[in-house]
GROMACS .gro file of C-alpha atoms in nm:
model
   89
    1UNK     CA    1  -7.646  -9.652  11.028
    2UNK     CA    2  -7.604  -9.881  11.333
    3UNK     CA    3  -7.727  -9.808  11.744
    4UNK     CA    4  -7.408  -9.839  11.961
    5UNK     CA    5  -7.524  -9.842  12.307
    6UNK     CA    6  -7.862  -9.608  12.193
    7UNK     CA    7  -7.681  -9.384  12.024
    8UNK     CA    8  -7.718  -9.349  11.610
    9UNK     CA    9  -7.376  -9.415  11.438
   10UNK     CA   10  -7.305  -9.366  11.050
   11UNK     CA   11  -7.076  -9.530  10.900
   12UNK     CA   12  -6.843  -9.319  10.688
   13UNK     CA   13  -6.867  -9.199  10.335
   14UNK     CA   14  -6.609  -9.381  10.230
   15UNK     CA   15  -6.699  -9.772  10.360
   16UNK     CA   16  -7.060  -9.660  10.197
   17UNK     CA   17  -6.899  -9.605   9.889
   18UNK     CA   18  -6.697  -9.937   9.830
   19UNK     CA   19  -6.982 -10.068   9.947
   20UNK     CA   20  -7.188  -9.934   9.686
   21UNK     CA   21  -6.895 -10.012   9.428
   22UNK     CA   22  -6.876 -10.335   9.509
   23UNK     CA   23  -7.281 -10.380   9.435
   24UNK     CA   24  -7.225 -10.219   9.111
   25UNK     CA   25  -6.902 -10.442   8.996
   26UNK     CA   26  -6.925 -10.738   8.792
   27UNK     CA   27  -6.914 -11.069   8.921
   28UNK     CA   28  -6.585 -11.244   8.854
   29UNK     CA   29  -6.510 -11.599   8.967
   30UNK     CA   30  -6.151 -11.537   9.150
   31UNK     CA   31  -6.059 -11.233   9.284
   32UNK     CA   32  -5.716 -11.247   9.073
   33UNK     CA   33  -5.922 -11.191   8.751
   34UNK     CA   34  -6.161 -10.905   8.963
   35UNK     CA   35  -5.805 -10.739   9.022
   36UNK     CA   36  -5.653 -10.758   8.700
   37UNK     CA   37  -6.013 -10.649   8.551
   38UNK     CA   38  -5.989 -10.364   8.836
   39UNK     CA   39  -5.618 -10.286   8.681
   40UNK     CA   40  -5.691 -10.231   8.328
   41UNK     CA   41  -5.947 -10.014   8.419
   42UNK     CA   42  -5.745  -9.810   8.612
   43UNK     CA   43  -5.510  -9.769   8.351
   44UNK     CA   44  -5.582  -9.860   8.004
   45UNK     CA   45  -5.222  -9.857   7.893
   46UNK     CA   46  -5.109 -10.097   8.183
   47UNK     CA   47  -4.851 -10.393   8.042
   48UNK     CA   48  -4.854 -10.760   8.172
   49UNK     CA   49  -4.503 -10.687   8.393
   50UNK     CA   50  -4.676 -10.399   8.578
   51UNK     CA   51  -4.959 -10.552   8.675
   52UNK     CA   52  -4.767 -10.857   8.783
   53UNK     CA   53  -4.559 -10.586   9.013
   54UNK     CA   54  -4.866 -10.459   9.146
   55UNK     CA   55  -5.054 -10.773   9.184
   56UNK     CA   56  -4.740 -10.939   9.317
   57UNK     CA   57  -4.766 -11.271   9.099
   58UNK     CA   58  -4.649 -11.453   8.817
   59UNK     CA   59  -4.700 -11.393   8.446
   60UNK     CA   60  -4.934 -11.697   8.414
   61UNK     CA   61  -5.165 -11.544   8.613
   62UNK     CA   62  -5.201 -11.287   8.476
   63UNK     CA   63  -5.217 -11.414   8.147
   64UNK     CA   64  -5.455 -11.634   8.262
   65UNK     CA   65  -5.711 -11.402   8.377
   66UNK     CA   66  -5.642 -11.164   8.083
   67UNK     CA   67  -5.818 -11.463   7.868
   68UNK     CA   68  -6.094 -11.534   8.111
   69UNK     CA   69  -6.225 -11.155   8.074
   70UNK     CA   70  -6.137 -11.168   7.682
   71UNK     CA   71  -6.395 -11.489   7.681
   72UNK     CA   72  -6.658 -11.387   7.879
   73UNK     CA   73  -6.665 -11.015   7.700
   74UNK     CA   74  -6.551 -10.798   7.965
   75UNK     CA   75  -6.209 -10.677   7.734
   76UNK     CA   76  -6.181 -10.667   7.350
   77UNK     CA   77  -6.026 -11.007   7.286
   78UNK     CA   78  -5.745 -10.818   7.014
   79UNK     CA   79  -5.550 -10.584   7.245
   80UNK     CA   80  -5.483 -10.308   7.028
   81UNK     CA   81  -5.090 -10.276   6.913
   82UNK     CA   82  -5.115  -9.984   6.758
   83UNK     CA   83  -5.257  -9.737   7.021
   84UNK     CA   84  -5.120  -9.986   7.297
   85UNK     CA   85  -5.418  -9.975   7.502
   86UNK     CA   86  -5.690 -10.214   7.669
   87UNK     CA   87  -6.065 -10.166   7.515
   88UNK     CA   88  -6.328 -10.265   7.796
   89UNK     CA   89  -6.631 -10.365   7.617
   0.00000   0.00000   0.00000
């Protein structure tokens, strides 16, 4: 809540809730690899061409951040083949 010229103000459910979400997220280094991470959550069956389309870069990138998470533990580093899907560890 904020005073606006001595009245009481909330802000909205919703900015409280990113706000909240963004608390609770990991810390990533770039936001590329927080998007990508935020992607593959999103949808666990997501290939590398859609999330360049939705991410709007190149395939580097992507790949890129893909190994950064599968270092530092945040994905299972063997992306499974057989069910097709991302495993967030």
């Amino acid at each position: 809540m904020r005073e606006n010229m001595g009245e009481t103000v909330e802000k909205p459910s919703k900015m409280r809730e990113n706000e909240e979400k963004q608390t609770l997220s990991p810390d990533f280094p770039t936001l590329m690899i927080r998007n990508v991470y935020e992607l593959i959550k999103l949808n666990k069956k997501i290939k590398y061409s859609q999330m360049e389309d939705n991410l709007g870069v190149d395939e580097s990138s992507i790949w890129r951040a893909v190994a950064w998470l599968k270092e530092n533990g945040y994905i299972n580093p063997e992306h499974s083949k057989v069910k097709g899907e991302w495993q967030l560890l």
